[in-house]
Short mmCIF file of C-alpha atoms and ligand atoms in Angstrom, two decimals:
data_model
loop_
_atom_site.label_atom_id
_atom_site.label_comp_id
_atom_site.label_asym_id
_atom_site.label_seq_id
_atom_site.Cartn_x
_atom_site.Cartn_y
_atom_site.Cartn_z
CA UNK A 18 59.40 7.83 44.42
CA UNK A 19 60.74 5.51 41.77
CA UNK A 20 60.78 1.71 43.14
CA UNK A 21 62.96 -1.26 41.50
CA UNK A 22 61.53 -5.07 43.13
CA UNK A 23 63.35 -8.06 42.74
CA UNK A 24 62.00 -10.93 42.16
CA UNK A 25 59.38 -13.15 40.05
CA UNK A 26 57.24 -15.58 42.48
CA UNK A 27 53.71 -14.69 43.95
CA UNK A 28 55.04 -12.90 46.90
CA UNK A 29 56.34 -10.49 44.29
CA UNK A 30 53.50 -10.09 42.61
CA UNK A 31 51.52 -9.29 46.01
CA UNK A 32 54.22 -6.95 46.86
CA UNK A 33 53.92 -5.08 43.06
CA UNK A 34 50.09 -5.05 43.64
CA UNK A 35 50.42 -3.09 46.75
CA UNK A 36 53.15 -1.17 46.13
CA UNK A 37 51.16 -0.05 42.84
CA UNK A 38 48.24 1.31 44.97
CA UNK A 39 50.90 3.38 46.84
CA UNK A 40 49.99 7.19 45.90
CA UNK A 41 53.76 7.83 46.76
CA UNK A 42 55.05 5.42 43.92
CA UNK A 43 55.20 7.64 40.63
CA UNK A 44 57.42 4.22 38.47
CA UNK A 45 57.59 0.55 39.48
CA UNK A 46 59.90 -1.37 37.93
CA UNK A 47 60.56 -4.85 38.43
CA UNK A 48 63.13 -7.74 37.53
CA UNK A 49 62.39 -10.43 36.37
CA UNK A 50 59.13 -10.33 37.06
CA UNK A 51 56.31 -12.67 36.17
CA UNK A 52 52.92 -11.82 33.62
CA UNK A 53 51.35 -10.97 36.69
CA UNK A 54 53.44 -8.55 38.04
CA UNK A 55 53.45 -7.11 33.97
CA UNK A 56 49.87 -5.91 34.48
CA UNK A 57 51.12 -3.36 37.16
CA UNK A 58 54.86 -2.55 36.57
CA UNK A 59 57.63 -2.57 33.89
CA UNK A 60 59.69 -5.51 33.39
CA UNK A 61 63.22 -5.22 33.05
CA UNK A 62 65.80 -8.16 32.68
CA UNK A 63 68.43 -7.78 35.61
CA UNK A 64 70.20 -10.72 36.91
CA UNK A 65 70.36 -9.95 40.80
CA UNK A 66 73.56 -11.79 41.26
CA UNK A 67 75.04 -9.11 39.31
CA UNK A 68 75.20 -6.34 41.62
CA UNK A 69 77.45 -3.81 39.41
CA UNK A 70 74.54 -4.10 36.60
CA UNK A 71 71.82 -3.64 39.43
CA UNK A 72 73.57 -0.26 41.11
CA UNK A 73 73.77 0.84 36.98
CA UNK A 74 70.29 0.25 36.58
CA UNK A 75 69.17 1.91 39.75
CA UNK A 76 71.74 5.05 38.83
CA UNK A 77 70.00 5.38 34.72
CA UNK A 78 66.43 4.69 36.00
CA UNK A 79 66.76 7.07 39.25
CA UNK A 80 65.47 3.98 41.26
CA UNK A 81 64.71 6.01 44.69
CA UNK A 82 64.03 2.43 46.51
CA UNK A 83 64.87 -0.84 45.76
CA UNK A 84 62.83 -3.54 47.40
CA UNK A 85 64.76 -7.45 47.38
CA UNK A 86 61.83 -10.05 47.31
CA UNK A 87 63.54 -13.43 47.78
CA UNK A 88 66.15 -14.50 50.24
CA UNK A 89 68.93 -15.80 48.38
CA UNK A 90 69.85 -12.13 46.61
CA UNK A 91 70.17 -10.95 50.62
CA UNK A 92 72.24 -13.99 51.80
CA UNK A 93 74.75 -12.89 48.64
CA UNK A 94 75.11 -8.86 50.04
CA UNK A 95 73.29 -7.25 47.21
CA UNK A 96 71.55 -4.83 50.01
CA UNK A 97 75.22 -3.96 51.18
CA UNK A 98 76.11 -2.95 47.70
CA UNK A 99 72.85 -0.81 47.04
CA UNK A 100 73.77 0.95 50.48
CA UNK A 101 77.31 1.47 49.50
CA UNK A 102 75.93 2.97 46.07
CA UNK A 103 74.04 5.40 48.46
CA UNK A 104 70.62 3.63 46.86
CA UNK A 105 67.99 2.78 49.27
CA UNK A 106 66.86 -1.01 50.13
CA UNK A 107 64.42 -2.60 51.83
CA UNK A 108 65.97 -5.63 52.81
CA UNK A 109 68.94 -6.51 55.51
CA UNK A 110 72.43 -6.60 54.74
CA UNK A 111 74.34 -10.01 54.23
CA UNK A 112 75.65 -10.43 58.02
CA UNK A 113 71.92 -9.30 59.26
CA UNK A 114 70.71 -11.96 56.51
CA UNK A 115 72.46 -14.81 58.69
CA UNK A 116 69.37 -15.04 60.46
CA UNK A 117 67.90 -17.01 57.44
CA UNK A 118 71.34 -18.10 56.10
CA UNK A 119 73.00 -20.00 58.94
CA UNK A 120 70.85 -21.92 61.13
CA UNK A 121 73.55 -22.47 63.74
CA UNK A 122 73.90 -18.57 63.59
CA UNK A 123 70.59 -18.10 64.50
CA UNK A 124 70.54 -20.72 67.15
CA UNK A 125 73.74 -19.57 68.75
CA UNK A 126 72.57 -16.10 68.67
CA UNK A 127 69.28 -17.36 70.82
CA UNK A 128 70.98 -19.03 73.23
CA UNK A 129 72.86 -15.78 73.91
CA UNK A 130 70.01 -13.77 74.13
CA UNK A 131 68.22 -16.39 76.30
CA UNK A 132 65.37 -16.50 73.01
CA UNK A 133 63.09 -20.05 73.77
CA UNK A 134 63.80 -22.34 71.04
CA UNK A 135 64.55 -26.26 70.78
CA UNK A 136 67.82 -27.58 72.40
CA UNK A 137 70.39 -28.22 69.61
CA UNK A 138 74.12 -29.32 68.53
CA UNK A 139 75.90 -27.64 65.41
CA UNK A 140 77.81 -30.54 63.89
CA UNK A 141 80.80 -29.96 61.68
CA UNK A 142 81.52 -33.41 60.21
CA UNK A 143 79.22 -37.06 60.08
CA UNK A 144 81.00 -38.37 62.95
CA UNK A 145 80.44 -35.59 65.10
CA UNK A 146 76.95 -35.25 64.09
CA UNK A 147 76.28 -39.20 64.50
CA UNK A 148 77.64 -38.61 67.88
CA UNK A 149 75.21 -36.13 68.57
CA UNK A 150 72.70 -37.85 67.72
CA UNK A 151 72.60 -39.75 71.28
CA UNK A 152 71.65 -36.65 72.89
CA UNK A 153 68.11 -36.74 71.57
CA UNK A 154 65.46 -39.02 71.00
CA UNK A 155 63.08 -39.51 68.32
CA UNK A 156 61.54 -37.97 66.10
CA UNK A 157 64.99 -36.49 65.03
CA UNK A 158 65.10 -32.99 63.67
CA UNK A 159 68.21 -32.70 61.36
CA UNK A 160 68.85 -29.42 59.21
CA UNK A 161 71.26 -28.43 56.93
CA UNK A 162 73.12 -25.19 58.24
CA UNK A 163 72.50 -23.10 55.04
CA UNK A 164 70.14 -22.07 52.43
CA UNK A 165 68.30 -25.00 50.85
CA UNK A 166 65.28 -23.84 49.17
CA UNK A 167 62.98 -24.86 51.98
CA UNK A 168 63.83 -28.19 51.87
CA UNK A 169 66.99 -28.38 53.91
CA UNK A 170 65.12 -30.24 57.04
CA UNK A 171 64.26 -33.80 57.52
CA UNK A 172 62.62 -34.96 60.38
CA UNK A 173 63.49 -38.62 60.84
CA UNK A 174 61.55 -41.13 63.27
CA UNK A 175 64.37 -43.44 63.74
CA UNK A 176 67.71 -43.76 64.43
CA UNK A 177 68.47 -45.67 61.35
CA UNK A 178 66.32 -42.94 59.38
CA UNK A 179 68.53 -39.95 60.99
CA UNK A 180 71.90 -41.96 60.53
CA UNK A 181 70.90 -42.02 56.76
CA UNK A 182 69.67 -38.59 56.88
CA UNK A 183 72.75 -37.20 58.09
CA UNK A 184 75.19 -39.56 55.28
CA UNK A 185 73.13 -37.77 52.63
CA UNK A 186 73.76 -34.55 53.89
CA UNK A 187 77.01 -34.95 54.67
CA UNK A 188 77.30 -36.46 51.23
CA UNK A 189 76.51 -33.38 49.52
CA UNK A 190 72.70 -33.77 48.87
CA UNK A 191 72.33 -29.69 49.55
CA UNK A 192 75.74 -28.58 48.33
CA UNK A 193 77.20 -26.21 50.61
CA UNK A 194 74.15 -25.85 52.64
CA UNK A 195 75.17 -28.88 54.01
CA UNK A 196 78.61 -28.65 55.06
CA UNK A 197 77.18 -28.28 58.48
CA UNK A 198 74.35 -29.38 59.86
CA UNK A 199 71.90 -28.78 63.03
CA UNK A 200 70.67 -31.24 65.08
CA UNK A 201 67.46 -30.09 67.29
CA UNK A 202 64.63 -30.74 69.76
CA UNK A 203 61.63 -32.06 68.44
CA UNK A 204 58.80 -29.54 69.05
CA UNK A 205 55.32 -30.34 69.72
CA UNK A 206 52.64 -27.93 68.96
CA UNK A 207 50.84 -25.79 66.43
CA UNK A 208 53.00 -23.61 63.82
CA UNK A 209 52.23 -20.04 63.06
CA UNK A 210 54.33 -17.32 61.60
CA UNK A 211 54.62 -13.75 63.04
CA UNK A 212 56.19 -10.92 61.17
CA UNK A 213 57.23 -7.61 62.41
CA UNK A 214 59.05 -4.99 60.50
CA UNK A 215 62.18 -3.49 61.59
CA UNK A 216 64.91 -0.70 60.60
CA UNK A 217 67.44 -2.18 63.29
CA UNK A 218 65.82 -0.18 66.41
CA UNK A 219 62.45 0.30 65.84
CA UNK A 220 59.91 -2.72 65.61
CA UNK A 221 56.20 -2.23 63.84
CA UNK A 222 54.40 -6.03 64.19
CA UNK A 223 53.42 -6.69 60.84
CA UNK A 224 50.76 -9.52 61.11
CA UNK A 225 50.45 -13.30 61.65
CA UNK A 226 49.76 -16.34 59.26
CA UNK A 227 49.45 -19.38 59.56
CA UNK A 228 50.72 -21.62 56.39
CA UNK A 229 50.29 -25.17 54.56
CA UNK A 230 53.57 -26.85 53.74
CA UNK A 231 52.57 -30.21 52.91
CA UNK A 232 51.34 -31.43 49.31
CA UNK A 233 48.40 -33.43 50.47
CA UNK A 234 45.05 -32.40 52.19
CA UNK A 235 45.05 -32.86 55.89
CA UNK A 236 48.82 -31.73 56.04
CA UNK A 237 49.98 -35.03 54.46
CA UNK A 238 52.67 -36.06 52.34
CA UNK A 239 55.93 -34.07 51.01
CA UNK A 240 56.40 -30.62 52.07
CA UNK A 241 56.59 -28.23 49.70
CA UNK A 242 57.15 -23.91 49.47
CA UNK A 243 53.73 -23.55 50.71
CA UNK A 244 50.33 -24.97 49.42
CA UNK A 245 48.17 -22.28 51.23
CA UNK A 246 47.69 -19.63 54.16
CA UNK A 247 45.44 -17.08 55.91
CA UNK A 248 46.17 -14.18 58.07
CA UNK A 249 45.22 -13.17 60.39
CA UNK A 250 46.62 -16.50 62.35
CA UNK A 251 44.01 -16.32 65.86
CA UNK A 252 45.96 -18.79 67.45
CA UNK A 253 48.68 -16.11 67.57
CA UNK A 254 46.44 -14.29 70.64
CA UNK A 255 47.15 -10.90 71.59
CA UNK A 256 48.87 -12.09 74.78
CA UNK A 257 51.01 -14.66 72.60
CA UNK A 258 52.05 -12.03 69.96
CA UNK A 259 53.13 -9.79 72.91
CA UNK A 260 55.28 -12.66 74.03
CA UNK A 261 56.78 -13.56 70.61
CA UNK A 262 57.93 -9.91 70.92
CA UNK A 263 59.28 -9.66 74.09
CA UNK A 264 61.27 -12.96 74.32
CA UNK A 265 62.10 -13.55 70.81
CA UNK A 266 61.60 -10.04 68.16
CA UNK A 267 62.67 -7.67 70.38
CA UNK A 268 65.86 -9.72 71.90
CA UNK A 269 67.07 -10.47 68.14
CA UNK A 270 67.01 -6.87 66.98
CA UNK A 271 68.77 -5.87 70.38
CA UNK A 272 71.58 -8.46 69.90
CA UNK A 273 71.65 -7.58 66.29
CA UNK A 274 72.05 -3.94 66.85
CA UNK A 275 74.47 -4.73 69.31
CA UNK A 276 76.47 -6.87 67.59
CA UNK A 277 77.28 -4.68 64.51
CA UNK A 278 74.82 -5.98 62.38
CA UNK A 279 71.80 -3.99 62.75
CA UNK A 280 68.68 -6.05 61.04
CA UNK A 281 66.59 -3.99 58.86
CA UNK A 282 64.03 -5.52 56.47
CA UNK A 283 61.19 -7.67 57.45
CA UNK A 284 61.73 -10.47 59.89
CA UNK A 285 59.56 -13.33 59.58
CA UNK A 286 59.42 -15.56 63.02
CA UNK A 287 58.22 -19.49 62.22
CA UNK A 288 57.28 -20.25 65.79
CA UNK A 289 55.70 -23.56 67.50
CA UNK A 290 53.18 -22.61 70.32
CA UNK A 291 54.38 -25.01 72.72
CA UNK A 292 53.08 -26.08 76.05
CA UNK A 293 55.47 -23.62 77.01
CA UNK A 294 55.06 -20.67 75.55
CA UNK A 295 55.71 -19.70 71.86
CA UNK A 296 59.56 -21.38 70.82
CA UNK A 297 61.39 -20.08 67.64
CA UNK A 298 61.67 -22.74 64.89
CA UNK A 299 63.31 -20.46 62.06
CA UNK A 300 63.70 -17.11 60.94
CA UNK A 301 63.32 -15.86 57.98
CA UNK A 302 64.93 -12.53 56.18
CA UNK A 303 62.22 -12.03 53.95
CA UNK A 304 57.95 -12.29 53.46
CA UNK A 305 56.74 -15.67 53.19
CA UNK A 306 55.45 -17.34 49.99
CA UNK A 307 52.56 -17.63 50.14
CA UNK A 308 52.07 -15.45 53.36
CA UNK A 309 52.60 -12.10 52.11
CA UNK A 310 49.96 -12.38 49.74
CA UNK A 311 47.66 -12.66 52.52
CA UNK A 312 49.50 -9.87 54.26
CA UNK A 313 49.06 -7.99 51.40
CA UNK A 314 45.16 -8.63 50.77
CA UNK A 315 44.83 -6.88 54.53
CA UNK A 316 47.28 -3.95 54.33
CA UNK A 317 45.35 -0.76 54.19
CA UNK A 318 48.79 1.50 54.78
CA UNK A 319 51.06 2.52 52.06
CA UNK A 320 53.58 0.17 51.46
CA UNK A 321 55.90 1.64 49.90
CA UNK A 322 56.10 4.35 52.63
CA UNK A 323 56.44 1.94 55.30
CA UNK A 324 59.21 0.01 53.16
CA UNK A 325 61.30 3.50 52.56
CA UNK A 326 60.68 4.94 56.12
CA UNK A 327 62.45 1.32 57.17
CA UNK A 328 65.37 1.85 54.10
CA UNK A 329 66.32 5.00 55.94
CA UNK A 330 66.00 3.94 59.63
CA UNK A 331 63.22 6.27 60.05
CA UNK A 332 60.48 3.59 61.08
CA UNK A 333 59.33 5.38 64.19
CA UNK A 334 55.94 6.89 63.91
CA UNK A 335 55.34 4.66 60.48
CA UNK A 336 51.66 3.60 60.64
CA UNK A 337 50.99 0.08 59.69
CA UNK A 338 47.06 -0.96 59.12
CA UNK A 339 45.86 -4.13 58.61
CA UNK A 340 41.94 -4.72 57.65
CA UNK A 341 40.23 -6.84 60.62
CA UNK A 342 38.96 -9.40 57.52
CA UNK A 343 40.46 -13.19 56.97
CA UNK A 344 42.54 -12.78 53.68
CA UNK A 345 42.79 -16.94 52.35
CA UNK A 346 45.03 -17.87 49.54
CA UNK A 347 45.01 -21.63 47.62
CA UNK A 348 48.20 -22.06 45.46
CA UNK A 349 47.58 -24.31 42.35
CA UNK A 350 50.38 -26.37 41.53
CA UNK A 351 51.45 -27.61 38.17
CA UNK A 352 51.01 -31.86 38.82
CA UNK A 353 54.84 -32.88 39.84
CA UNK A 354 55.11 -30.64 42.25
CA UNK A 355 57.02 -30.79 44.66
CA UNK A 356 58.97 -33.03 42.56
CA UNK A 357 59.57 -32.11 38.99
CA UNK A 358 56.19 -30.12 37.83
CA UNK A 359 54.65 -30.68 34.30
CA UNK A 360 55.32 -27.27 32.12
CA UNK A 361 53.63 -25.33 29.76
CA UNK A 362 50.18 -26.24 30.71
CA UNK A 363 47.53 -23.84 29.79
CA UNK A 364 45.62 -21.51 32.11
CA UNK A 365 42.58 -19.90 31.35
CA UNK A 366 41.70 -17.17 34.49
CA UNK A 367 38.23 -16.90 33.11
CA UNK A 368 36.01 -14.86 36.12
CA UNK A 369 38.20 -15.70 38.89
CA UNK A 370 38.33 -11.93 40.14
CA UNK A 371 35.18 -11.61 39.17
CA UNK A 372 33.99 -11.35 43.17
CA UNK A 373 37.06 -9.49 44.80
CA UNK A 374 39.72 -12.35 44.51
CA UNK A 375 42.60 -11.49 43.31
CA UNK A 376 44.99 -14.27 41.41
CA UNK A 377 48.75 -13.40 42.25
CA UNK A 378 51.20 -14.89 39.38
CA UNK A 379 53.58 -17.33 41.02
CA UNK A 380 55.11 -20.02 38.14
CA UNK A 381 53.46 -18.35 34.81
CA UNK A 382 54.52 -17.38 31.50
CA UNK A 383 53.21 -15.79 28.48
CA UNK A 384 53.34 -17.81 25.58
CA UNK A 385 54.52 -16.59 22.31
CA UNK A 386 50.65 -16.67 20.78
CA UNK A 387 50.02 -14.42 24.46
CA UNK A 388 48.30 -17.42 26.27
CA UNK A 389 49.39 -17.92 29.58
CA UNK A 390 51.17 -21.34 30.77
CA UNK A 391 52.24 -22.70 33.59
CA UNK A 392 56.02 -22.13 34.34
CA UNK A 393 57.10 -23.71 37.58
CA UNK A 394 55.75 -25.69 40.56
CA UNK A 395 53.48 -23.16 42.43
CA UNK A 396 51.74 -21.61 39.62
CA UNK A 397 48.53 -19.19 40.87
CA UNK A 398 47.91 -18.06 44.26
CA UNK A 399 44.08 -17.44 44.42
CA UNK A 400 43.43 -15.19 47.05
CA UNK A 401 39.97 -13.66 48.68
CA UNK A 402 39.03 -12.38 51.93
CA UNK A 403 35.93 -12.98 54.10
CA UNK A 404 34.67 -11.86 57.86
CA UNK A 405 36.14 -14.86 58.74
CA UNK A 406 38.70 -18.04 57.78
CA UNK A 407 35.34 -19.65 56.49
CA UNK A 408 34.28 -17.01 54.69
CA UNK A 409 37.50 -16.45 53.17
CA UNK A 410 37.96 -20.35 52.52
CA UNK A 411 34.41 -20.20 50.84
CA UNK A 412 35.34 -17.01 48.40
CA UNK A 413 38.79 -18.03 47.65
CA UNK A 414 37.69 -21.70 46.47
CA UNK A 415 34.99 -19.90 44.09
CA UNK A 416 37.48 -18.22 42.34
CA UNK A 417 39.63 -21.51 42.16
CA UNK A 418 36.67 -23.46 40.79
CA UNK A 419 36.45 -20.79 37.82
CA UNK A 420 39.84 -21.02 36.63
CA UNK A 421 40.86 -23.89 33.92
CA UNK A 422 44.09 -25.37 34.48
CA UNK A 423 43.68 -28.72 33.41
CA UNK A 424 47.52 -29.73 34.36
CA UNK A 425 47.20 -28.48 37.88
CA UNK A 426 46.27 -29.49 41.51
CA UNK A 427 45.31 -27.76 44.53
CA UNK A 428 44.75 -28.35 48.14
CA UNK A 429 40.93 -28.54 48.99
CA UNK A 430 41.79 -27.49 52.76
CA UNK A 431 43.37 -24.84 53.15
CA UNK A 432 42.39 -23.05 56.41
CA UNK A 433 41.14 -26.30 58.16
CA UNK A 434 42.45 -25.72 61.58
CA UNK A 435 41.04 -22.53 61.46
CA UNK A 436 37.69 -23.25 59.82
CA UNK A 437 37.32 -26.20 62.58
CA UNK A 438 37.71 -23.84 65.15
CA UNK A 439 35.05 -21.28 63.65
CA UNK A 440 32.91 -24.42 63.45
CA UNK A 441 33.10 -25.13 67.06
CA UNK A 442 32.85 -21.55 68.63
P1 AMP B 163 61.99 -25.07 58.58
O1 AMP B 163 62.24 -24.96 57.06
O2 AMP B 163 62.87 -24.66 59.26
O3 AMP B 163 60.82 -24.04 58.36
O4 AMP B 163 61.72 -26.20 58.54
C1 AMP B 163 60.54 -27.24 57.64
C2 AMP B 163 59.17 -27.33 58.82
O5 AMP B 163 60.05 -28.85 59.70
C3 AMP B 163 58.91 -26.71 60.12
O6 AMP B 163 57.79 -25.85 59.30
C4 AMP B 163 58.39 -27.36 60.85
O7 AMP B 163 57.02 -28.27 60.63
C5 AMP B 163 59.11 -28.78 60.97
N1 AMP B 163 60.33 -28.36 62.08
C6 AMP B 163 61.03 -27.72 61.65
N2 AMP B 163 61.85 -27.52 63.24
C7 AMP B 163 61.42 -28.04 64.12
C8 AMP B 163 61.49 -28.78 65.27
N3 AMP B 163 62.27 -28.10 66.04
N4 AMP B 163 60.60 -29.17 65.95
C9 AMP B 163 59.28 -29.95 65.52
N5 AMP B 163 59.18 -29.48 64.17
C10 AMP B 163 60.41 -28.91 62.95
N1 LIG B 164 56.11 -20.19 53.04
C1 LIG B 164 57.50 -20.75 53.93
C2 LIG B 164 57.55 -19.71 53.61
O1 LIG B 164 58.01 -18.84 52.73
O2 LIG B 164 59.25 -19.76 54.42
#
């Protein structure tokens, strides 16, 4: 089959790399892609917000399956436009993508379906939000309702901080995304991610991971899109995974179907493992970045086949097998990230992949002379596997050290929680 992959980050490089290994893929196109994706796919200049252009491209090129990487085109309804044109697509409809596109939508769904999550209030004005604060206690969790590139969540330690943050949100800090705000109960515990692929009826668990959102070692400093991740996440024991499926994923998929907006694609649940069991923090309607990179390193099944079966509503019986190894990825970012990153810094990958590591490109660009340079906040995802987190971590950092990227930086402790647990075991 001919596949078109939309997106340009490390997540999409990992998807492209895996799709290219699939015996059922005869042609792989990507738009806009990046220099890493260009190693395995033909790149095209296509604007995902121009649905007519994407449809015309698919018809002209005989595309059998479109894979949409990031959330924005999903929330924008690209999957609906493609389906209306009879083109198979991996990714949810605009209505179903509300699970990521509107935090209030998801909280209401949890309430109706009895899905464990923090108590919450939806607020449409600053006045209502300030009044609602009295129903919570510090730390206050404040969330812009809409998509805010992962930056729409504020955890305020005091009432004053919370009021100031609310004023910023309603003052337009996150644009339209902050026109409504959700205030919710602060949940305590360890965070973990659970992935499932569903065609709206059949649900296949698709691995676990933990990421590191904060920019600096020891999980300190401002939040980022993710500075590293590993999979599997053994804190999500088989018993806890069964609870996540029964208490969170199944009721979500059943409710979406009953409400006439069946969810098709990958459902990524951000969880807090609390003393009362797993609770939903948030849903994403796409793979995590960089969690996808570690999942793809471990996936042994044919990704294109799974995605095509999902798109066709024929997921029952599809095979999803992962290796028992741990995969770990270290994000190399450009100095300045998560603020304004330095662009154009030289990168030499050297022998980074010599011992089985894989370097996924996120924000890179080929300069006019062909040299690789930095072109974004998160630049490279250096990914390796091992028998456990300790070995995977050692292998990933060995590869990192072979890379010459003077204007970059990275965390030196990716996987620390799991490595500490392994040292105690
Ligand atoms: P989100 O963008 O919704 O994933 O939130 C970003 C981060 O904020 C999460 O990864 C958590 O670390 C934290 N967070 C979000 N909601 C809560 C909550 N209700 N309780 C505690 N921490 C939270
Ligand atoms: N790494 C977090 C995310 O993709 O949302």
